[in-house]
Tab-separated table of C-alpha atoms and ligand atoms in Angstrom:
chain	number	residue	atom	x	y	z
A	1	MET	CA	123.917	83.580	69.578
A	2	LYS	CA	124.007	85.511	66.541
A	3	ILE	CA	123.716	89.146	66.814
A	4	GLY	CA	123.456	91.719	63.964
A	5	ILE	CA	125.287	95.026	64.061
A	6	ALA	CA	124.408	98.064	62.032
A	7	SER	CA	125.255	101.738	62.014
A	8	ASP	CA	124.928	105.168	60.271
A	9	SER	CA	121.736	104.333	58.174
A	10	HIS	CA	120.855	108.016	58.277
A	11	GLY	CA	117.272	107.673	57.627
A	12	ASP	CA	117.614	105.198	54.806
A	13	THR	CA	115.004	102.562	55.790
A	14	ASN	CA	115.229	101.050	52.056
A	15	ALA	CA	118.955	100.134	52.984
A	16	LEU	CA	117.800	98.701	56.356
A	17	ASP	CA	115.161	96.573	54.350
A	18	VAL	CA	117.708	95.380	52.068
A	19	MET	CA	120.001	94.468	55.159
A	20	LEU	CA	117.121	92.402	56.731
A	21	GLN	CA	116.536	90.583	53.550
A	22	HIS	CA	120.103	89.382	53.310
A	23	PRO	CA	120.371	85.597	54.111
A	24	ALA	CA	123.109	86.367	56.679
A	25	ALA	CA	120.296	88.339	58.659
A	26	ALA	CA	117.931	85.569	58.791
A	27	ASP	CA	119.081	83.779	62.219
A	28	VAL	CA	119.927	86.908	64.016
A	29	GLU	CA	118.587	87.020	67.468
A	30	ALA	CA	119.170	90.705	68.331
A	31	TRP	CA	120.494	93.705	66.881
A	32	LEU	CA	123.155	96.316	67.774
A	33	PHE	CA	122.662	99.810	66.429
A	34	ALA	CA	125.745	102.140	66.800
A	35	GLY	CA	123.934	105.440	66.194
A	36	ASP	CA	122.777	107.903	63.476
A	37	ILE	CA	120.017	107.974	63.464
A	38	ALA	CA	117.944	106.890	66.413
A	39	MET	CA	114.756	106.652	64.343
A	40	ASP	CA	116.342	103.895	62.415
A	41	ALA	CA	116.813	101.674	65.364
A	42	GLU	CA	113.126	101.902	66.223
A	43	TYR	CA	112.576	101.171	62.674
A	44	LEU	CA	114.542	97.973	63.163
A	45	GLU	CA	112.722	97.093	66.368
A	46	MET	CA	109.267	97.599	64.650
A	47	VAL	CA	110.072	95.546	61.403
A	48	THR	CA	112.173	92.720	63.044
A	49	ASP	CA	110.315	92.500	66.418
A	50	LEU	CA	113.658	91.530	67.755
A	51	PRO	CA	115.692	93.436	70.798
A	52	VAL	CA	117.596	96.243	69.438
A	53	ILE	CA	120.318	97.630	71.702
A	54	LYS	CA	120.906	101.266	70.644
A	55	VAL	CA	122.847	104.360	71.419
A	56	ALA	CA	122.590	108.147	69.990
A	57	GLY	CA	124.949	109.171	67.299
A	58	ASN	CA	126.328	112.924	66.889
A	59	ASN	CA	123.408	113.374	64.480
A	60	ASP	CA	120.889	112.370	67.114
A	61	TRP	CA	121.861	115.027	69.376
A	62	PRO	CA	119.878	116.939	71.106
A	63	MET	CA	116.836	115.137	70.066
A	64	SER	CA	117.431	111.655	71.142
A	65	ARG	CA	116.866	110.407	74.725
A	66	LEU	CA	119.246	107.363	73.946
A	67	GLU	CA	122.473	107.040	75.884
A	68	ASP	CA	125.649	107.666	74.241
A	69	THR	CA	127.199	104.391	75.604
A	70	VAL	CA	125.720	101.229	76.466
A	71	LEU	CA	127.032	98.178	78.157
A	72	ALA	CA	125.290	94.810	77.022
A	73	ASP	CA	125.960	91.388	78.709
A	74	LEU	CA	125.322	88.602	76.096
A	75	GLY	CA	126.212	85.185	77.292
A	76	ASP	CA	129.643	85.567	78.737
A	77	HIS	CA	130.512	88.543	76.634
A	78	ARG	CA	130.295	92.194	77.487
A	79	ILE	CA	129.901	94.747	74.591
A	80	LEU	CA	130.527	98.229	74.980
A	81	LEU	CA	128.332	99.989	72.424
A	82	THR	CA	128.936	103.567	71.314
A	83	HIS	CA	128.713	105.787	68.094
A	84	GLY	CA	132.337	106.734	68.771
A	85	HIS	CA	132.540	110.436	68.008
A	86	LEU	CA	133.128	111.091	71.808
A	87	TYR	CA	136.036	108.609	71.780
A	88	GLY	CA	137.818	110.328	68.802
A	89	VAL	CA	137.407	107.305	66.470
A	90	ASN	CA	138.244	109.335	63.367
A	91	PHE	CA	141.649	109.514	64.746
A	92	SER	CA	142.088	106.004	66.553
A	93	THR	CA	140.303	103.611	68.375
A	94	GLN	CA	142.687	103.678	71.456
A	95	ASN	CA	140.287	105.433	73.701
A	96	LEU	CA	137.600	103.074	72.849
A	97	VAL	CA	139.574	100.139	73.573
A	98	LEU	CA	140.561	101.747	76.943
A	99	ALA	CA	137.056	102.509	77.856
A	100	ALA	CA	136.165	99.005	77.145
A	101	ARG	CA	138.965	97.778	79.340
A	102	GLU	CA	137.839	99.959	82.167
A	103	GLN	CA	134.344	98.474	81.891
A	104	ALA	CA	135.455	94.807	81.525
A	105	ALA	CA	134.042	94.631	78.078
A	106	ASP	CA	135.851	92.061	75.647
A	107	ILE	CA	133.975	93.658	72.491
A	108	ALA	CA	133.800	97.168	71.564
A	109	VAL	CA	131.414	98.384	68.807
A	110	TYR	CA	131.388	101.752	67.129
A	111	GLY	CA	130.224	103.593	63.846
A	112	HIS	CA	130.337	107.073	62.937
A	113	THR	CA	133.428	106.580	60.453
A	114	HIS	CA	131.251	104.858	57.766
A	115	VAL	CA	134.217	102.575	57.345
A	116	ALA	CA	133.953	98.952	58.387
A	117	ASP	CA	136.791	97.782	60.786
A	118	LEU	CA	137.416	94.524	62.427
A	119	SER	CA	140.066	93.759	64.854
A	120	ILE	CA	140.147	90.627	66.986
A	121	GLY	CA	142.347	90.914	69.984
A	122	GLU	CA	142.146	91.094	73.781
A	123	VAL	CA	139.238	93.547	73.142
A	124	THR	CA	137.496	92.672	69.900
A	125	VAL	CA	136.849	96.063	68.031
A	126	LEU	CA	134.084	96.189	65.580
A	127	ASN	CA	132.567	98.825	63.279
A	128	PRO	CA	130.017	97.504	60.867
A	129	GLY	CA	130.466	100.466	58.334
A	130	SER	CA	127.312	102.423	57.115
A	131	VAL	CA	124.461	100.286	55.851
A	132	ALA	CA	123.457	103.448	53.629
A	133	ARG	CA	126.356	105.764	53.019
A	134	PRO	CA	129.732	103.827	52.955
A	135	ARG	CA	132.943	105.491	52.702
A	136	ASP	CA	135.099	102.604	52.117
A	137	ALA	CA	133.121	100.734	49.171
A	138	SER	CA	130.382	101.213	46.908
A	139	ARG	CA	127.938	98.939	48.818
A	140	GLY	CA	126.830	99.343	52.377
A	141	SER	CA	127.829	96.989	55.051
A	142	PHE	CA	126.732	95.368	58.310
A	143	MET	CA	128.153	92.630	60.429
A	144	VAL	CA	126.882	89.372	62.031
A	145	ALA	CA	128.690	88.059	65.175
A	146	ASP	CA	128.365	84.812	66.506
A	147	LEU	CA	128.840	84.856	70.298
A	148	VAL	CA	130.066	81.568	71.575
A	149	GLN	CA	130.465	80.795	75.238
A	150	GLY	CA	134.253	81.019	76.084
A	151	GLN	CA	135.610	81.878	72.640
A	152	LYS	CA	136.230	85.086	70.674
A	153	PRO	CA	133.225	86.118	68.552
A	154	VAL	CA	133.157	84.914	65.084
A	155	VAL	CA	132.364	88.090	63.020
A	156	LYS	CA	131.399	88.423	59.365
A	157	LEU	CA	131.429	91.730	57.462
A	158	ILE	CA	128.381	91.602	54.971
A	159	ARG	CA	128.019	93.921	51.893
A	160	ILE	CA	124.493	94.640	50.771
B	1	LIG	MN1	128.106	109.921	63.086
């Protein structure tokens, strides 16, 4: 199954619309939203009518009732989804990888840095970057991951 991964839209629903109109988003069956801000995850749910697995970002505190970290089992993959600020991702993804290992997750998804990150390994670590406020390029970004049974995910970074 193909999942879309987005983060840090910070209320820019126009950027989310552009993302959803991208051909790469056409056959996505579920979305992961890594936080900042929670309302945007609700917008995604509303306009796509797809499941949106979501967590709170640092800018969602204290309004959001969302969890900080969620585990999602999709096929034979287990994804640890979190915004990342609680794991010190501005410094390193080491704590995030440790948390994923402890939870037997093979994929860790985070946001917060607004910088896309893709590291395929024992734990595959993904950051889709910010769809609205990128710090690593002039155009925002998101990811599409193809989750195949028994294989590493096939992940594409897409600039909008
Ligand atoms: Mn943040």
